[in-house]
């Protein structure tokens, strides 16, 4: 039984899991509060879970790991900023519709009470079509470079971030909380979501254990629903065809499956999940980070799913859950424990070393799996 568990889990994940457990055990002895650490780990798990989930469609369709995740993140950023820009118009339009169609519950009082959920939902609704269009173009490009998807995806991700650095300065946003104060044009580097949808998921159905530990139930449920939708989709006719394309493209083509179409659908889904993922991240983080913010978001997501046991051609929901928890758990605990033990303020340096070390390990493991 133990041998079977080790074979299924794999020694790397067992060792990393034991290391994380060791950090939790050592935490009280160096003055780190376990409740706070566990709370931070759960929050970071929920914040990053949907973006790691975005890896599954492309991996299953044989498009490789989505190093072009920043493209989906940019769609999410556009949805978030447009939601704030159009906030007043959206709320007044809903009140107008309520009056026009005599919908009693859709009145100004209701809209004011649910202003934050409406803002969060509108950010996602605006981001999805933008992500679908960008994902479709991205999928068409990847179909032309079969075999080099990950290299081209990396270039697409980096170049799209650079392009948007110019666009954020030129787009005609006017909202005073988002534009630079001295010029009145161009978006700020960081935009606060306080007053719009700050912690909207974290606070929903939150279970307060004590002053230092609150379970972000709403965010975890949102991630669970997204994971369930992906799981159900992968079992539909389209999802099964997508998996067949990733497993054996020649056999799939001989079976009458349009390989390029399935690959394009997978890229569109992955980009949409990336867009939703960054909005979930923002509501917990508290800020929309523009310009170079999305630049390094893909590597932790890729490393997480690889740490969870996924390969270049196969990934599951379990890989997402295990990988995200291990990656974010170690990223949370290692700086806290080492910082408290050494009695220094090197938390950011340690976090960078640990983060990049795990990314390096995950990517080198991927290369061995691909041989």
Coordinates of C-alpha atoms in Angstrom, one line a residue:
X1 CA 0.0 0.0 0.0
X2 CA 2.8 2.4 0.9
X3 CA 4.7 1.4 -2.2
X4 CA 1.6 2.1 -4.3
X5 CA 1.2 5.5 -2.7
X6 CA 4.8 6.4 -3.4
X7 CA 4.5 5.2 -7.0
X8 CA 1.4 7.4 -7.5
X9 CA 2.6 10.5 -5.7
X10 CA 6.3 10.3 -6.7
X11 CA 9.3 11.0 -4.5
X12 CA 9.7 14.6 -5.5
X13 CA 6.2 15.6 -4.3
X14 CA 6.6 13.4 -1.1
X15 CA 9.9 15.1 -0.3
X16 CA 8.5 18.6 -1.0
X17 CA 5.4 17.8 1.1
X18 CA 7.5 16.6 4.0
X19 CA 9.6 19.7 3.8
X20 CA 6.5 21.9 3.9
X21 CA 5.2 19.8 6.9
X22 CA 8.6 20.3 8.6
X23 CA 8.3 24.1 8.1
X24 CA 4.9 24.1 9.8
X25 CA 6.2 22.0 12.7
X26 CA 9.3 24.3 13.0
X27 CA 7.3 27.5 12.8
X28 CA 6.2 27.8 16.5
X29 CA 9.8 27.2 17.7
X30 CA 11.1 30.2 15.8
X31 CA 8.2 32.5 16.7
X32 CA 6.1 32.2 13.6
X33 CA 2.4 31.9 14.2
X34 CA 1.0 28.7 12.5
X35 CA -2.5 30.1 12.2
X36 CA -1.3 33.1 10.3
X37 CA 0.9 31.0 8.1
X38 CA -1.9 28.5 7.3
X39 CA -4.3 31.4 6.6
X40 CA -1.7 33.0 4.2
X41 CA -1.2 29.7 2.4
X42 CA -4.9 29.1 1.9
X43 CA -5.3 32.7 0.6
X44 CA -2.4 32.4 -1.8
X45 CA -3.7 29.0 -3.0
X46 CA -7.1 30.5 -3.9
X47 CA -5.5 33.6 -5.5
X48 CA -3.3 31.5 -7.8
X49 CA -5.5 28.4 -8.3
X50 CA -7.5 29.5 -11.4
X51 CA -4.3 30.7 -13.2
X52 CA -2.7 27.3 -12.7
X53 CA -6.0 25.7 -13.9
X54 CA -5.5 27.6 -17.1
X55 CA -2.7 25.2 -18.0
X56 CA -4.9 22.1 -18.3
X57 CA -6.7 22.7 -21.7
X58 CA -3.5 23.5 -23.6
X59 CA -1.6 20.6 -22.0
X60 CA -4.4 18.2 -22.8
X61 CA -4.5 19.3 -26.4
X62 CA -0.8 18.9 -26.9
X63 CA -0.1 22.7 -27.1
X64 CA 2.4 22.5 -24.3
X65 CA 2.6 24.6 -21.2
X66 CA 0.9 28.0 -21.5
X67 CA 3.9 30.4 -21.3
X68 CA 1.6 32.8 -23.1
X69 CA -0.5 33.2 -20.0
X70 CA 0.2 37.0 -19.8
X71 CA -2.0 37.3 -22.9
X72 CA -5.0 36.0 -20.8
X73 CA -3.9 38.1 -17.9
X74 CA -3.9 41.2 -20.1
X75 CA -7.5 40.4 -21.1
X76 CA -8.3 40.2 -17.4
X77 CA -6.6 43.6 -16.8
X78 CA -8.6 45.1 -19.6
X79 CA -11.8 43.7 -18.1
X80 CA -10.9 45.0 -14.6
X81 CA -10.0 48.5 -15.7
X82 CA -13.0 48.8 -18.1
X83 CA -15.2 47.6 -15.2
X84 CA -14.0 50.5 -13.0
X85 CA -14.1 53.0 -15.9
X86 CA -17.7 52.1 -16.8
X87 CA -18.8 51.4 -13.2
X88 CA -21.3 54.3 -13.0
X89 CA -22.7 53.5 -16.5
X90 CA -23.2 49.8 -15.7
X91 CA -25.0 50.5 -12.5
X92 CA -27.3 53.2 -14.1
X93 CA -28.0 50.9 -17.0
X94 CA -29.1 48.1 -14.7
X95 CA -31.4 50.5 -12.8
X96 CA -32.8 51.6 -16.2
X97 CA -33.4 48.0 -17.3
X98 CA -35.2 47.3 -13.9
X99 CA -37.5 50.2 -14.5
X100 CA -38.0 49.5 -18.2
X101 CA -39.0 45.9 -17.7
X102 CA -40.7 46.4 -14.4
X103 CA -38.3 44.1 -12.5
X104 CA -39.1 45.0 -8.9
X105 CA -35.9 43.6 -7.3
X106 CA -33.7 45.4 -9.8
X107 CA -34.0 48.8 -8.1
X108 CA -31.4 51.4 -7.0
X109 CA -31.4 50.1 -3.4
X110 CA -30.6 46.6 -4.6
X111 CA -27.9 47.8 -7.0
X112 CA -26.3 49.8 -4.2
X113 CA -26.2 46.8 -1.9
X114 CA -24.7 44.6 -4.5
X115 CA -22.5 47.2 -6.1
X116 CA -19.2 45.3 -5.4
X117 CA -20.4 41.8 -6.7
X118 CA -21.8 43.6 -9.8
X119 CA -18.5 45.3 -10.4
X120 CA -16.6 41.9 -10.0
X121 CA -19.0 40.1 -12.3
X122 CA -18.9 42.9 -14.9
X123 CA -15.0 42.7 -14.9
X124 CA -15.2 39.0 -15.7
X125 CA -18.0 39.4 -18.3
X126 CA -16.0 42.2 -20.1
X127 CA -12.8 40.1 -19.9
X128 CA -14.2 36.9 -21.4
X129 CA -14.9 38.1 -24.9
X130 CA -11.6 40.0 -25.0
X131 CA -9.8 36.8 -23.9
X132 CA -11.7 34.7 -26.5
X133 CA -10.6 37.0 -29.4
X134 CA -7.0 37.1 -28.2
X135 CA -7.0 33.3 -27.5
X136 CA -8.4 32.6 -31.0
X137 CA -5.6 34.7 -32.6
X138 CA -3.0 33.1 -30.3
X139 CA -4.3 29.6 -31.2
X140 CA -4.1 30.3 -34.9
X141 CA -0.5 31.3 -34.4
X142 CA 0.4 28.2 -32.4
X143 CA -1.2 26.0 -35.1
X144 CA 1.4 27.4 -37.5
X145 CA 4.4 26.6 -35.3
X146 CA 3.6 23.1 -34.2
X147 CA 6.6 21.7 -32.3
X148 CA 7.8 25.0 -31.0
X149 CA 4.7 26.1 -29.2
X150 CA 6.3 26.8 -25.8
X151 CA 9.1 29.0 -27.3
X152 CA 6.6 31.0 -29.4
X153 CA 4.2 31.2 -26.5
X154 CA 6.9 32.7 -24.3
X155 CA 7.6 35.3 -26.9
X156 CA 3.9 36.1 -27.3
X157 CA 3.6 36.5 -23.6
X158 CA 6.6 38.8 -23.2
X159 CA 5.9 40.8 -26.4
X160 CA 2.2 41.3 -25.4
X161 CA 3.3 42.7 -22.1
X162 CA 5.7 45.1 -23.8
X163 CA 3.0 46.2 -26.3
X164 CA 0.5 46.9 -23.5
X165 CA 3.1 49.1 -21.7
X166 CA 2.5 51.5 -24.5
X167 CA -1.2 50.9 -24.7
X168 CA -1.8 51.6 -21.0
X169 CA -0.5 55.1 -21.6
X170 CA -2.5 55.8 -24.8
X171 CA -5.9 54.2 -24.1
X172 CA -8.6 56.9 -23.4
X173 CA -9.3 56.1 -19.8
X174 CA -10.7 59.0 -17.8
X175 CA -11.6 57.6 -14.4
X176 CA -9.8 59.8 -11.8
X177 CA -8.8 56.9 -9.6
X178 CA -6.9 55.2 -12.5
X179 CA -5.2 57.9 -14.5
X180 CA -2.0 59.7 -13.6
X181 CA -2.9 62.8 -11.5
X182 CA -0.4 65.3 -13.0
X183 CA -1.2 64.5 -16.6
X184 CA -4.8 63.4 -16.5
X185 CA -4.1 60.6 -19.0
X186 CA -2.4 57.2 -19.0
X187 CA -3.1 54.6 -16.4
X188 CA -1.2 54.3 -13.1
X189 CA 1.2 51.4 -12.4
X190 CA -1.0 50.0 -9.6
X191 CA -4.8 50.7 -9.2
X192 CA -6.6 50.0 -6.0
X193 CA -9.8 47.9 -6.2
X194 CA -10.9 49.2 -2.8
X195 CA -14.5 50.4 -3.1
X196 CA -15.1 48.2 -6.2
X197 CA -14.5 44.5 -5.4
X198 CA -11.8 44.2 -2.8
X199 CA -11.9 40.8 -1.1
X200 CA -15.3 40.2 -2.5
X201 CA -14.6 36.4 -2.7
X202 CA -12.4 36.2 0.4
X203 CA -15.2 37.8 2.6
X204 CA -18.1 35.7 1.1
X205 CA -19.1 32.9 3.5
X206 CA -15.7 33.4 5.3
X207 CA -15.3 31.2 8.4
X208 CA -13.4 33.0 11.2
X209 CA -11.5 30.5 13.3
X210 CA -9.7 33.1 15.4
X211 CA -8.2 36.6 14.9
X212 CA -5.4 35.2 12.9
X213 CA -7.1 32.5 10.8
X214 CA -10.0 33.0 8.6
X215 CA -10.9 30.5 5.9
X216 CA -11.6 32.3 2.6
X217 CA -14.5 30.1 1.8
X218 CA -15.9 32.1 -1.1
X219 CA -12.6 32.1 -3.0
X220 CA -12.1 28.4 -2.4
X221 CA -15.7 27.7 -3.6
X222 CA -15.1 29.8 -6.7
X223 CA -11.9 27.8 -7.5
X224 CA -13.8 24.5 -6.9
X225 CA -16.6 25.6 -9.3
X226 CA -14.0 26.6 -11.9
X227 CA -12.2 23.3 -11.5
X228 CA -15.5 21.4 -11.7
X229 CA -16.4 23.2 -14.9
X230 CA -13.0 22.3 -16.4
X231 CA -13.4 18.7 -15.3
X232 CA -16.9 18.4 -16.8
X233 CA -15.8 20.0 -20.0
X234 CA -12.9 17.6 -20.4
X235 CA -15.4 14.8 -20.3
X236 CA -17.6 16.2 -23.1
X237 CA -17.3 15.1 -26.7
X238 CA -15.1 18.2 -27.4
X239 CA -13.0 17.7 -24.3
X240 CA -12.4 14.0 -25.2
X241 CA -11.5 15.0 -28.8
X242 CA -9.1 17.5 -27.3
X243 CA -7.4 14.9 -25.1
X244 CA -7.2 12.5 -28.2
X245 CA -5.4 15.3 -30.1
X246 CA -2.9 15.8 -27.3
X247 CA -2.3 12.0 -26.9
X248 CA -1.9 11.0 -30.6
X249 CA -2.6 13.7 -33.2
X250 CA -2.3 11.3 -36.1
X251 CA -4.8 8.8 -34.7
X252 CA -7.1 11.8 -33.9
X253 CA -6.9 13.0 -37.5
X254 CA -7.6 9.5 -38.8
X255 CA -10.7 9.4 -36.6
X256 CA -12.1 12.5 -38.3
X257 CA -11.2 15.0 -35.5
X258 CA -10.2 18.5 -36.7
X259 CA -6.9 18.8 -34.9
X260 CA -6.3 22.5 -35.5
X261 CA -9.8 23.3 -34.3
X262 CA -9.4 21.4 -31.1
X263 CA -6.0 23.0 -30.5
X264 CA -7.5 26.5 -31.1
X265 CA -10.4 25.8 -28.7
X266 CA -7.9 24.7 -26.0
X267 CA -5.9 27.9 -26.4
X268 CA -9.1 30.0 -26.2
X269 CA -10.2 28.2 -23.0
X270 CA -6.8 28.6 -21.4
X271 CA -6.7 32.3 -22.2
X272 CA -10.2 32.8 -20.8
X273 CA -9.2 31.0 -17.6
X274 CA -6.1 33.2 -17.4
X275 CA -8.3 36.3 -17.6
X276 CA -10.7 35.1 -14.9
X277 CA -7.7 34.0 -12.8
X278 CA -6.1 37.4 -12.7
X279 CA -9.4 39.1 -11.6
X280 CA -9.6 36.6 -8.7
X281 CA -6.0 37.4 -7.9
X282 CA -6.7 41.1 -7.9
X283 CA -9.7 41.0 -5.6
X284 CA -7.6 39.3 -3.0
X285 CA -4.3 41.2 -3.6
X286 CA -6.2 44.5 -3.6
X287 CA -4.5 46.1 -6.6
X288 CA -4.6 45.9 -10.4
X289 CA -0.9 45.8 -11.5
X290 CA -0.3 47.1 -15.0
X291 CA 2.7 47.5 -17.2
X292 CA 5.3 44.9 -16.2
X293 CA 3.0 43.3 -13.6
X294 CA 2.0 40.3 -15.8
X295 CA 5.6 39.7 -17.0
X296 CA 6.5 37.0 -14.5
X297 CA 3.1 35.5 -13.8
X298 CA 3.4 32.5 -16.2
X299 CA 6.4 30.9 -14.6
X300 CA 5.0 30.3 -11.1
X301 CA 1.8 28.9 -12.7
X302 CA 3.8 26.5 -15.0
X303 CA 6.0 25.5 -12.1
X304 CA 3.0 24.8 -9.9
X305 CA 1.4 22.3 -12.3
X306 CA 4.7 20.6 -13.0
X307 CA 5.3 20.3 -9.2
X308 CA 1.9 18.8 -9.0
X309 CA 2.9 15.9 -11.2
X310 CA 1.7 17.1 -14.7
X311 CA 3.8 16.4 -17.8
X312 CA 3.9 18.3 -21.1
X313 CA 1.2 16.1 -22.5
X314 CA -1.0 15.3 -19.5
X315 CA -2.4 17.3 -16.6
X316 CA -5.3 16.9 -14.2
X317 CA -7.2 18.8 -11.6
X318 CA -5.4 16.9 -8.9
X319 CA -2.0 18.1 -10.4
X320 CA -3.3 21.7 -10.1
X321 CA -4.5 21.4 -6.5
X322 CA -1.4 19.5 -5.2
X323 CA 1.1 21.7 -7.2
X324 CA -0.5 25.0 -6.2
X325 CA -0.7 24.1 -2.5
X326 CA 2.9 22.9 -2.4
X327 CA 4.3 25.9 -4.4
X328 CA 2.4 28.5 -2.5
X329 CA 2.8 26.8 0.8
X330 CA 6.6 26.7 0.5
X331 CA 6.7 30.2 -0.9
X332 CA 4.7 31.4 2.2
X333 CA 6.5 29.3 4.9
X334 CA 10.2 29.3 3.9
X335 CA 10.8 33.1 4.1
X336 CA 8.8 33.4 7.4
X337 CA 10.6 30.5 9.1
X338 CA 14.2 31.3 7.9
X339 CA 13.7 35.0 8.5
X340 CA 12.6 34.4 12.1
X341 CA 15.4 31.9 12.7
X342 CA 18.1 34.2 11.4
X343 CA 16.5 37.3 13.0
X344 CA 17.0 39.3 9.8
X345 CA 14.8 41.1 7.3
X346 CA 15.6 39.0 4.2
X347 CA 12.1 37.7 3.4
X348 CA 11.9 39.1 -0.1
X349 CA 15.4 37.8 -1.0
X350 CA 14.5 34.3 0.4
X351 CA 11.2 34.3 -1.4
X352 CA 12.9 35.1 -4.7
X353 CA 15.5 32.3 -4.1
X354 CA 12.8 29.8 -3.2
X355 CA 10.4 30.8 -6.0
X356 CA 13.1 30.7 -8.7
X357 CA 14.6 27.5 -7.3
X358 CA 11.2 25.7 -7.5
X359 CA 10.6 27.1 -11.0
X360 CA 14.1 25.8 -12.1
X361 CA 13.4 22.4 -10.6
X362 CA 10.0 22.1 -12.2
X363 CA 11.2 23.2 -15.7
X364 CA 14.3 20.8 -15.6
X365 CA 12.0 18.0 -14.6
X366 CA 9.7 18.9 -17.6
X367 CA 12.7 18.5 -19.9
X368 CA 13.5 15.1 -18.6
X369 CA 9.9 14.0 -19.0
X370 CA 9.8 15.3 -22.6
X371 CA 12.7 13.1 -23.7

